[in-house]
Short mmCIF file of C-alpha atoms in Angstrom, two decimals:
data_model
loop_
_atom_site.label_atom_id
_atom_site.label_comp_id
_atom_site.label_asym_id
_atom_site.label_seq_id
_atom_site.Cartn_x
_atom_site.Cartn_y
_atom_site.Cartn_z
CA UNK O 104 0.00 0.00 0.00
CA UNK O 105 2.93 2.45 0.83
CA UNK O 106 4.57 1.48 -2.65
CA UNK O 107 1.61 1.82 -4.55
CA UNK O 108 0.83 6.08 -2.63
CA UNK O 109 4.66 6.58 -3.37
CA UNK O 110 4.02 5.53 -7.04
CA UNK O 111 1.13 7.79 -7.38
CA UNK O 112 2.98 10.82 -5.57
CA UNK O 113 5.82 9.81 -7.78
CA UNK O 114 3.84 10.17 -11.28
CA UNK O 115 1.76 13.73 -10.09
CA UNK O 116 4.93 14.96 -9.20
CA UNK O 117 6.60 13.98 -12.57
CA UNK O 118 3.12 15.59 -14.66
CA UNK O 119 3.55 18.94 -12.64
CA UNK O 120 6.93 19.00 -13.67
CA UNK O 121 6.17 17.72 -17.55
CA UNK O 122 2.94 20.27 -17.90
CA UNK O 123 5.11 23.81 -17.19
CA UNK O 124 8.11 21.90 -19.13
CA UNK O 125 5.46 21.21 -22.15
CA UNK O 126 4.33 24.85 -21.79
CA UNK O 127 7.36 25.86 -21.99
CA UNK O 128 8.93 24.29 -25.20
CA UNK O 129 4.77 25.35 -26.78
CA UNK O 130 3.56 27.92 -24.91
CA UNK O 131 0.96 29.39 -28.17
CA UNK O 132 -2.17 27.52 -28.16
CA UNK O 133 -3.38 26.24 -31.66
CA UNK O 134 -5.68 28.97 -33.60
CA UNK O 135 -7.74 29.00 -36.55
CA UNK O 136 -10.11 32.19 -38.09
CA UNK O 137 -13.97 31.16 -38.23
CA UNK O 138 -16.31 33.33 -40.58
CA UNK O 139 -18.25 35.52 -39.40
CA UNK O 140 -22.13 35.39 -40.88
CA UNK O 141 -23.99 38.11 -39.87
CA UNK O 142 -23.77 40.17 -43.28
CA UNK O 143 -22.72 39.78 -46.71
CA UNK O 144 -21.42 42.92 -48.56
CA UNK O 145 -21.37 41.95 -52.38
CA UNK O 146 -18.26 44.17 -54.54
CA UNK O 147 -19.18 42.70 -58.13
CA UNK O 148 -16.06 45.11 -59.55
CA UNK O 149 -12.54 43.91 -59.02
CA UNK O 150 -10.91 44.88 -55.49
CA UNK O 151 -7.37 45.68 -54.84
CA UNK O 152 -6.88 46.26 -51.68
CA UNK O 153 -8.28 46.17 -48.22
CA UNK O 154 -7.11 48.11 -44.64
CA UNK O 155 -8.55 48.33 -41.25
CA UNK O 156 -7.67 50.94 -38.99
CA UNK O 157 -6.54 50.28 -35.22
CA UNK O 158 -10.09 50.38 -33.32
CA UNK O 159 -11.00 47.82 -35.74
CA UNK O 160 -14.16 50.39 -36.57
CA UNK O 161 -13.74 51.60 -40.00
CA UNK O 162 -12.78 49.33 -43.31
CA UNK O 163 -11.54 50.62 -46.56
CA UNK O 164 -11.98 48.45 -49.82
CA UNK O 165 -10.84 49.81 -52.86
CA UNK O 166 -13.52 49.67 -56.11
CA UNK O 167 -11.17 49.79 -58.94
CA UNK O 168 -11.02 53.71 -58.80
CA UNK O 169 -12.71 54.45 -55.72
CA UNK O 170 -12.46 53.72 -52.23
CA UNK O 171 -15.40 52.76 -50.35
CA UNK O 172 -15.42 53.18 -46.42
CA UNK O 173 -17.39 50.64 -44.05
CA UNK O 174 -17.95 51.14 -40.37
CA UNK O 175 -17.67 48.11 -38.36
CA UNK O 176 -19.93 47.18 -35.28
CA UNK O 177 -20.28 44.57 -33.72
CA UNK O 178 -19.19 42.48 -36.24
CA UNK O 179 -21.21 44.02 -39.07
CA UNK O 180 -20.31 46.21 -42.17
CA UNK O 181 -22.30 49.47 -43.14
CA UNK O 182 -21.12 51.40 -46.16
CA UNK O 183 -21.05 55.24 -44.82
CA UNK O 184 -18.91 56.86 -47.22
CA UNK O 185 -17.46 57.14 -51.16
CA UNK O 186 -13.98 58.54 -51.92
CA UNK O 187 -12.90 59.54 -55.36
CA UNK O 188 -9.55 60.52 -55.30
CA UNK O 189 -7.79 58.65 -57.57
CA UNK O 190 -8.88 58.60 -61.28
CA UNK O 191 -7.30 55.13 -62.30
CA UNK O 192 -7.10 51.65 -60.27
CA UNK O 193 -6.28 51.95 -56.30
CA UNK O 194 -3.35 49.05 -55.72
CA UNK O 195 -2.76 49.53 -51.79
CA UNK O 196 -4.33 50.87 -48.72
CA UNK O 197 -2.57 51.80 -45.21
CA UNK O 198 -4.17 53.11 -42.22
CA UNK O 199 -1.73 55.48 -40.20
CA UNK O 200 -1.85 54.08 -36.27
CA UNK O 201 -0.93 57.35 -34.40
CA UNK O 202 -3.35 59.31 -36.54
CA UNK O 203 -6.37 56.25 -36.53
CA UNK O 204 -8.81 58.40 -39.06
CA UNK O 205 -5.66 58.90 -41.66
CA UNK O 206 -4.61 56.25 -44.83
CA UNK O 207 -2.68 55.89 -47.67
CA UNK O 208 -4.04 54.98 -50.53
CA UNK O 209 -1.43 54.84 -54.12
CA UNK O 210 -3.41 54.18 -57.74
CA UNK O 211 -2.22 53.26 -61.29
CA UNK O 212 -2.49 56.84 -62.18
CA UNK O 213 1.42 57.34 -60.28
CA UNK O 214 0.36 59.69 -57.05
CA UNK O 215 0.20 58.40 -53.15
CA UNK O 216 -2.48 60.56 -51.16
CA UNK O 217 -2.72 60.93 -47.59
CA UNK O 218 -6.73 61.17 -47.12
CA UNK O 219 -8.76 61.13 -43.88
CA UNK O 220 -11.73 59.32 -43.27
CA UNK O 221 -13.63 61.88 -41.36
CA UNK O 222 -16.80 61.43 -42.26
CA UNK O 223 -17.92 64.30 -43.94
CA UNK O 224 -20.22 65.29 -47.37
CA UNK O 225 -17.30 65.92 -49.65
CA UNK O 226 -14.41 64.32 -47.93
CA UNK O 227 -10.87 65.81 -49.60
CA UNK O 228 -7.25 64.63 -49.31
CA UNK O 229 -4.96 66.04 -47.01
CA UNK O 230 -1.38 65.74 -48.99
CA UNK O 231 -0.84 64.06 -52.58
CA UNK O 232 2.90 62.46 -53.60
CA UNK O 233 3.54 63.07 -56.44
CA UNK O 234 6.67 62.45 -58.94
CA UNK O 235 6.15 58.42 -60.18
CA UNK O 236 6.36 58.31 -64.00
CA UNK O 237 4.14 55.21 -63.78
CA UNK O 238 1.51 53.83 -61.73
CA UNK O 239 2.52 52.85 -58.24
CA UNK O 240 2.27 48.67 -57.34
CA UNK O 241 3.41 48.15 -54.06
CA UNK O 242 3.98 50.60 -50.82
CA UNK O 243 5.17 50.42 -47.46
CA UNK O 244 4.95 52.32 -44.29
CA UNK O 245 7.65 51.76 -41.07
CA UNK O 246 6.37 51.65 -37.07
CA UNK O 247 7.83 55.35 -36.78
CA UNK O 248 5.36 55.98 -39.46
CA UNK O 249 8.09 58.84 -40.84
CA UNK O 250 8.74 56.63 -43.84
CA UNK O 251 7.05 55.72 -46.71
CA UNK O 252 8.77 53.67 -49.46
CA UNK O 253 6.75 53.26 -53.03
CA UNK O 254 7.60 50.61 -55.90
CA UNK O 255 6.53 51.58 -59.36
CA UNK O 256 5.93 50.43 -63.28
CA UNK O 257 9.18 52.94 -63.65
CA UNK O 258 11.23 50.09 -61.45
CA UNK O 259 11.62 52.90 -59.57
CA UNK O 260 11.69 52.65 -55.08
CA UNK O 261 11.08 56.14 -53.97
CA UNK O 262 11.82 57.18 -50.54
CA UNK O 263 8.79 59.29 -48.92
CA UNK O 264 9.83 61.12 -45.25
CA UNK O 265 8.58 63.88 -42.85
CA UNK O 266 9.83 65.30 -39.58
CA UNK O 267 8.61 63.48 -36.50
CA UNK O 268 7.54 66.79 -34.63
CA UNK O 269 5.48 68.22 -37.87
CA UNK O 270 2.12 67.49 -39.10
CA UNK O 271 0.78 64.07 -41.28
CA UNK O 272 0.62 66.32 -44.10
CA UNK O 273 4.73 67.70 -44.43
CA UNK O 274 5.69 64.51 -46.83
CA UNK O 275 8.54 64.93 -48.97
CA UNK O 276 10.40 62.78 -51.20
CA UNK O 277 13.58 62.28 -49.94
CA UNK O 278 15.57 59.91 -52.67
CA UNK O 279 15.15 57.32 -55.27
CA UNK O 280 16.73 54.44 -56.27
CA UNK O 281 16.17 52.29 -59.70
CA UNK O 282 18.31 48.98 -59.75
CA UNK O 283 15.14 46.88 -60.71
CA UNK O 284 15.26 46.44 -64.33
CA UNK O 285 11.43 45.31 -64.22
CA UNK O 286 8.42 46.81 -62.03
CA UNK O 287 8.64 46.47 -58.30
CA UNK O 288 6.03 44.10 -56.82
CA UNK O 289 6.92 44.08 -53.18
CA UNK O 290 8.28 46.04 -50.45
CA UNK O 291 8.74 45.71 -46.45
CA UNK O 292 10.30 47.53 -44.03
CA UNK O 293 11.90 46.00 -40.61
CA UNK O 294 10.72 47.19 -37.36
CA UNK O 295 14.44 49.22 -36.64
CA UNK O 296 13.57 51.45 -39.84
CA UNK O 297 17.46 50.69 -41.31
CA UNK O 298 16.59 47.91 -43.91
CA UNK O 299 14.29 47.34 -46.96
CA UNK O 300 14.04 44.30 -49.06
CA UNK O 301 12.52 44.72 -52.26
CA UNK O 302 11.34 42.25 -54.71
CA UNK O 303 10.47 42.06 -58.48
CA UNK O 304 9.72 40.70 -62.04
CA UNK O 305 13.29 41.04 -62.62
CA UNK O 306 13.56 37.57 -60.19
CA UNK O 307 15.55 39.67 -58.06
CA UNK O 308 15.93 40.62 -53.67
CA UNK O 309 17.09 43.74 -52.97
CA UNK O 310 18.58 44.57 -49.44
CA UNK O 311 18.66 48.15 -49.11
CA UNK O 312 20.51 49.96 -46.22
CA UNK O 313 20.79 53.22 -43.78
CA UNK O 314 23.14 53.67 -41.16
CA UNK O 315 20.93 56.54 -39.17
CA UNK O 316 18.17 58.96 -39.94
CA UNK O 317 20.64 61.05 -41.65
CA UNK O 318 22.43 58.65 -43.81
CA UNK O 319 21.64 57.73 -47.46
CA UNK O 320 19.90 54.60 -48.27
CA UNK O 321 22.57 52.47 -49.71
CA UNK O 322 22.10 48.70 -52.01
CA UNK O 323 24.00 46.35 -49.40
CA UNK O 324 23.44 43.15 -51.11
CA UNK O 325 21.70 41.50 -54.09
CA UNK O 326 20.15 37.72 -54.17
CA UNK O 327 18.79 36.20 -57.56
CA UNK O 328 15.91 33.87 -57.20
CA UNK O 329 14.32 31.48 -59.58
CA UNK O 330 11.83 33.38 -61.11
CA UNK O 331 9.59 37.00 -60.41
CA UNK O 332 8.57 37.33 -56.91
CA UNK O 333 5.46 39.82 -55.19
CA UNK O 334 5.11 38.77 -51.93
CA UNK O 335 7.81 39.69 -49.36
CA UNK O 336 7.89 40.58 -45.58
CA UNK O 337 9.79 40.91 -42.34
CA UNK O 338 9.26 39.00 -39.57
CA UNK O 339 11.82 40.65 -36.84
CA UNK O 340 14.72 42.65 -37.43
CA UNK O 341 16.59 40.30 -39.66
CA UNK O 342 14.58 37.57 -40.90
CA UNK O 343 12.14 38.01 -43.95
CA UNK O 344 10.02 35.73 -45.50
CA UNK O 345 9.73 35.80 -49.44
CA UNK O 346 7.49 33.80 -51.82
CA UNK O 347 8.78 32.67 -55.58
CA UNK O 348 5.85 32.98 -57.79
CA UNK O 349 6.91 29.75 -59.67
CA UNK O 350 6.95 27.77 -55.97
CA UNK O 351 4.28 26.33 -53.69
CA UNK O 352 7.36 27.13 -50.93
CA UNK O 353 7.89 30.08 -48.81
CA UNK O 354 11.42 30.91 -48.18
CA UNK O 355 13.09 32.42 -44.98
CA UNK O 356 16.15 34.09 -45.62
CA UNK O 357 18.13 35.31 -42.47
CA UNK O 358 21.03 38.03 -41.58
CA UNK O 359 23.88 36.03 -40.61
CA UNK O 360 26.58 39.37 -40.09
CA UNK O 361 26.83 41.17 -36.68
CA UNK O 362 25.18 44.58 -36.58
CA UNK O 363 28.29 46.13 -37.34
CA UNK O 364 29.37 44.33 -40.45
CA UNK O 365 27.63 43.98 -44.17
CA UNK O 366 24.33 42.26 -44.00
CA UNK O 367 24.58 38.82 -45.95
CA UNK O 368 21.00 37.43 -45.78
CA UNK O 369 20.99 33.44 -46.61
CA UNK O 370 17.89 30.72 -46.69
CA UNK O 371 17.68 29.00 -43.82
CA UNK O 372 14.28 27.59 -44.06
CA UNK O 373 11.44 26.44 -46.63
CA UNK O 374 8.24 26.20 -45.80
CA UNK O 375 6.00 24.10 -48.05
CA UNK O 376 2.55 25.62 -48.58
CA UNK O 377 -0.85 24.35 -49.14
CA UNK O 378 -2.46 25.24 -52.41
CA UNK O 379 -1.58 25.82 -55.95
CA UNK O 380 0.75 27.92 -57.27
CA UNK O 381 -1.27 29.09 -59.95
CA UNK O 382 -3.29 32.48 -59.73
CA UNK O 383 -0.71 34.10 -58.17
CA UNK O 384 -1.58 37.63 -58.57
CA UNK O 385 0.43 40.56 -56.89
CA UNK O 386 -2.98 42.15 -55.03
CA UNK O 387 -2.58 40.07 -52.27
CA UNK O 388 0.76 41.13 -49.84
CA UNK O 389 2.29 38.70 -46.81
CA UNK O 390 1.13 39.89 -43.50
CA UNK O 391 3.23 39.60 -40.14
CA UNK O 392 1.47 40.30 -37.18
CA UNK O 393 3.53 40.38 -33.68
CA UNK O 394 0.83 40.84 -31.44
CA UNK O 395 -0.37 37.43 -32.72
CA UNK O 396 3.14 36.20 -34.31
CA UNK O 397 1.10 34.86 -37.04
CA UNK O 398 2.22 35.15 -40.75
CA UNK O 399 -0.12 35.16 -43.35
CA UNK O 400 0.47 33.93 -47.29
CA UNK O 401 -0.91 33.37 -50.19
CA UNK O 402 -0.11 30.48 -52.29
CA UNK O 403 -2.37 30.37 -55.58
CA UNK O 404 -6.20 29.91 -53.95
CA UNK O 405 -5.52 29.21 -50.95
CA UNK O 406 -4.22 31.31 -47.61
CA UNK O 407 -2.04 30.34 -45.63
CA UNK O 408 -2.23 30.75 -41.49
CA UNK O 409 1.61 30.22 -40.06
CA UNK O 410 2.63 30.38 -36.20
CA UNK O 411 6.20 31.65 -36.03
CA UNK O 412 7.92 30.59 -32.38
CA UNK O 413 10.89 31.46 -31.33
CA UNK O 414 12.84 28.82 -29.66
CA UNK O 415 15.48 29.89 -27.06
CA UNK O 416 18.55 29.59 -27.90
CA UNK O 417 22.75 30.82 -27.34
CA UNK O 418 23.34 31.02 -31.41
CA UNK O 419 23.61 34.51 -33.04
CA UNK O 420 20.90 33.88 -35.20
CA UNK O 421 17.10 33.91 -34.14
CA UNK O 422 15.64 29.97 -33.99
CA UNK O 423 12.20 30.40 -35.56
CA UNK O 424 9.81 27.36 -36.05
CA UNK O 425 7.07 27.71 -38.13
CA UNK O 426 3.76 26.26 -37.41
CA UNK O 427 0.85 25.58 -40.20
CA UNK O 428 -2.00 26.87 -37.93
CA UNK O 429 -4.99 26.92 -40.93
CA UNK O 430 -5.19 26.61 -45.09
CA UNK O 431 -8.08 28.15 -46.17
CA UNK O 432 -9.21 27.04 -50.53
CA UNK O 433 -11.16 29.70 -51.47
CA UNK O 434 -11.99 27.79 -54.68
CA UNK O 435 -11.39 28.11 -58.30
CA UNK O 436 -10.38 31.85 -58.71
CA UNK O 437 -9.79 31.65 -62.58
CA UNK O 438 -7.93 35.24 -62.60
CA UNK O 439 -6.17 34.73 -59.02
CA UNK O 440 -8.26 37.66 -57.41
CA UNK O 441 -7.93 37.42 -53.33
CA UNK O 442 -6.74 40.19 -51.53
CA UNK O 443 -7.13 40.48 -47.69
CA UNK O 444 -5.66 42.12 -44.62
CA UNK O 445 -5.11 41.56 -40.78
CA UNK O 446 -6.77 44.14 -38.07
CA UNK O 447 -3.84 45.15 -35.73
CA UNK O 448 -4.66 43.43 -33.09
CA UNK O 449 -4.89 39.65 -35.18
CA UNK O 450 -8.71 39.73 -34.23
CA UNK O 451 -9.90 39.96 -37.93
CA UNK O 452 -9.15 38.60 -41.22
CA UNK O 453 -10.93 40.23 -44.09
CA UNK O 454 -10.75 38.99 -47.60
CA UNK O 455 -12.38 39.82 -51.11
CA UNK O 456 -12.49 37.60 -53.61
CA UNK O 457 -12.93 37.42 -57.26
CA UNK O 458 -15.57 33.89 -57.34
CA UNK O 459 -17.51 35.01 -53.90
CA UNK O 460 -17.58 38.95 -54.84
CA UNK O 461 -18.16 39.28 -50.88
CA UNK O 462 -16.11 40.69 -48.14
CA UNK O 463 -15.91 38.09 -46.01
CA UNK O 464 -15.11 38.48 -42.14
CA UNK O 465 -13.40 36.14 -40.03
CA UNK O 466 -12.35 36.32 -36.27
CA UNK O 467 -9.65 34.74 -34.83
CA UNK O 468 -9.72 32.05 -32.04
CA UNK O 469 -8.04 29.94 -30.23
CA UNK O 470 -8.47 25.99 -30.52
#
């Protein structure tokens, strides 16, 4: 009878020391994002972009020219307001965090204006970038939110900044660079503000470099891929993830210099993907989120959901595993069409595609 109490004491004590152990090594519970049914909002005309602001209470969704702007409640959509700024095709959309009723919006027809959505009878733009030959594809704008960096048709990257302590509307462009020989599909910016990777139809990464606020953006390295790319994104300070158009793999390339010395970015990982490679259009950009440390992909029809964990470890280099969380087929999309963004806090995922014509809403939760 003893032996068999000691036995028992002997296997709690071994679980209580297993559970915090387990918790330890897997601490982020599993998580999928479940639609939401309590509206449909049909967009028969192609969309090109989608952004949420911070309070998760307004939605923009471009319609081909125009922006249209949704209020969300409790989990429903209302149309409240048209915007007509641009004259040609709207290709990205960025809510500004410190100033929650300010975007971005950039168009085919080459200009970047900073709008607010105030809701008003004839709403007008606050600032308009102009200077792009071409119509702008991809855009990016840092935590600071005192950059903005554009890609163009011209294969041009253009630098957009303003002084911290002046207004949303003092935007300037502060320098250019063209080393693309082919349009630039993708841009992100890591969290420090001192690197940009670029990506393009030219099959080619661009690692672009400042030493300070003050210093010029420099070209600090150059990796070919196999064919054009559109989708690229940082995950921390030096680790992006990029996705080859002619792959169903995403690829994780990682610094491996000291701060002090030339970045040298290498693959360390590939992550295979669910879905087809085919229909991969450029609409749809990767999303990082860190309050969620999700990243989000699109591989042909389908989206990807991917936990990234980082393991403790003594080596230079961050040890990031990457977790399929969800794979969402949105069906036969002849054309491709699925664009989509993430709310800041991870609790939404909002998508329009071309074979639903809805914007569909989806909220996150844990398994």
């Amino acid at each position: 009878m003893i032996n068999l109490i000691k036995s028992i004491f002997q296997k709690k004590s071994q679980q209580q020391i297993e559970q915090p152990l387990q918790q330890q090594l897997d601490p982020y519970k599993h998580f999928n994002y479940k639609t939401i049914n309590k509206n449909t909002i049909k967009l028969k005309s192609d969309c090109s972009a989608i952004a949420i602001n911070k309070e998760n209470s307004l939605l923009l969704v471009s319609h081909e020219s125009k922006i249209k702007v949704y209020m969300l409640k409790n989990d429903s959509l209302k149309q409240v307001q048209l915007i007509t700024n641009h004259h040609k095709r709207v290709t990205a959309l960025k809510f500004f965090n410190k100033y929650s009723l300010s975007y971005l919006s950039s168009s085919k027809d080459s200009n970047i204006i900073i709008s607010s959505s105030y809701l008003c009878a004839n709403p007008k733009y606050i600032q308009k970038l102009s200077g792009n030959s071409q119509g702008i594809i991809s855009l990016a704008l840092n935590i600071q939110e005192d950059l903005i960096v554009s890609g163009s048709f011209d294969q041009m990257i253009r630098f957009w900044s303003r002084d911290t302590q002046s207004t949303i509307s003092n935007w300037k462009c502060s320098q250019t660079i063209q080393d693309h020989s082919c349009y630039v599909e993708g841009l992100s910016i890591n969290d420090e503000s001192n690197t940009v990777v670029s990506c393009g139809f030219d099959s080619r990464i661009l690692i672009i470099q400042r030493k300070n606020l003050s210093s010029k953006w420099l070209i600090t390295q150059k990796i070919q891929v196999h064919t054009f790319c559109h989708q690229i994104i940082f995950i921390n300070n030096n680790t992006f993830a990029f996705q080859d158009i002619g792959l169903t793999k995403l690829l994780i390339y990682q610094n491996i210099n000291d701060k002090n010395q030339s970045p040298n970015y290498i693959k360390s990982k590939e992550l295979v993907l669910q879905g087809n490679h085919n229909g991969n259009k450029s609409y749809f950009q990767s999303i990082y989120n860190h309050s969620k440390q999700v990243l989000i992909c699109k591989n042909g029809n389908t989206i990807n959901f991917i936990r990234v964990i980082k393991k403790s470890t003594n080596q230079k280099r961050d040890n990031l595993i990457f977790r399929l969380e969800q794979a969402i087929d949105y069906g036969q999309l002849f054309f491709g069409l699925l664009v989509g963004t993430l709310s800041e806090d991870g609790q939404y995922f909002i998508t329009w595609d071309e074979l639903s014509q809805e914007i569909q809403l989806k909220k996150y939760q844990e398994l």
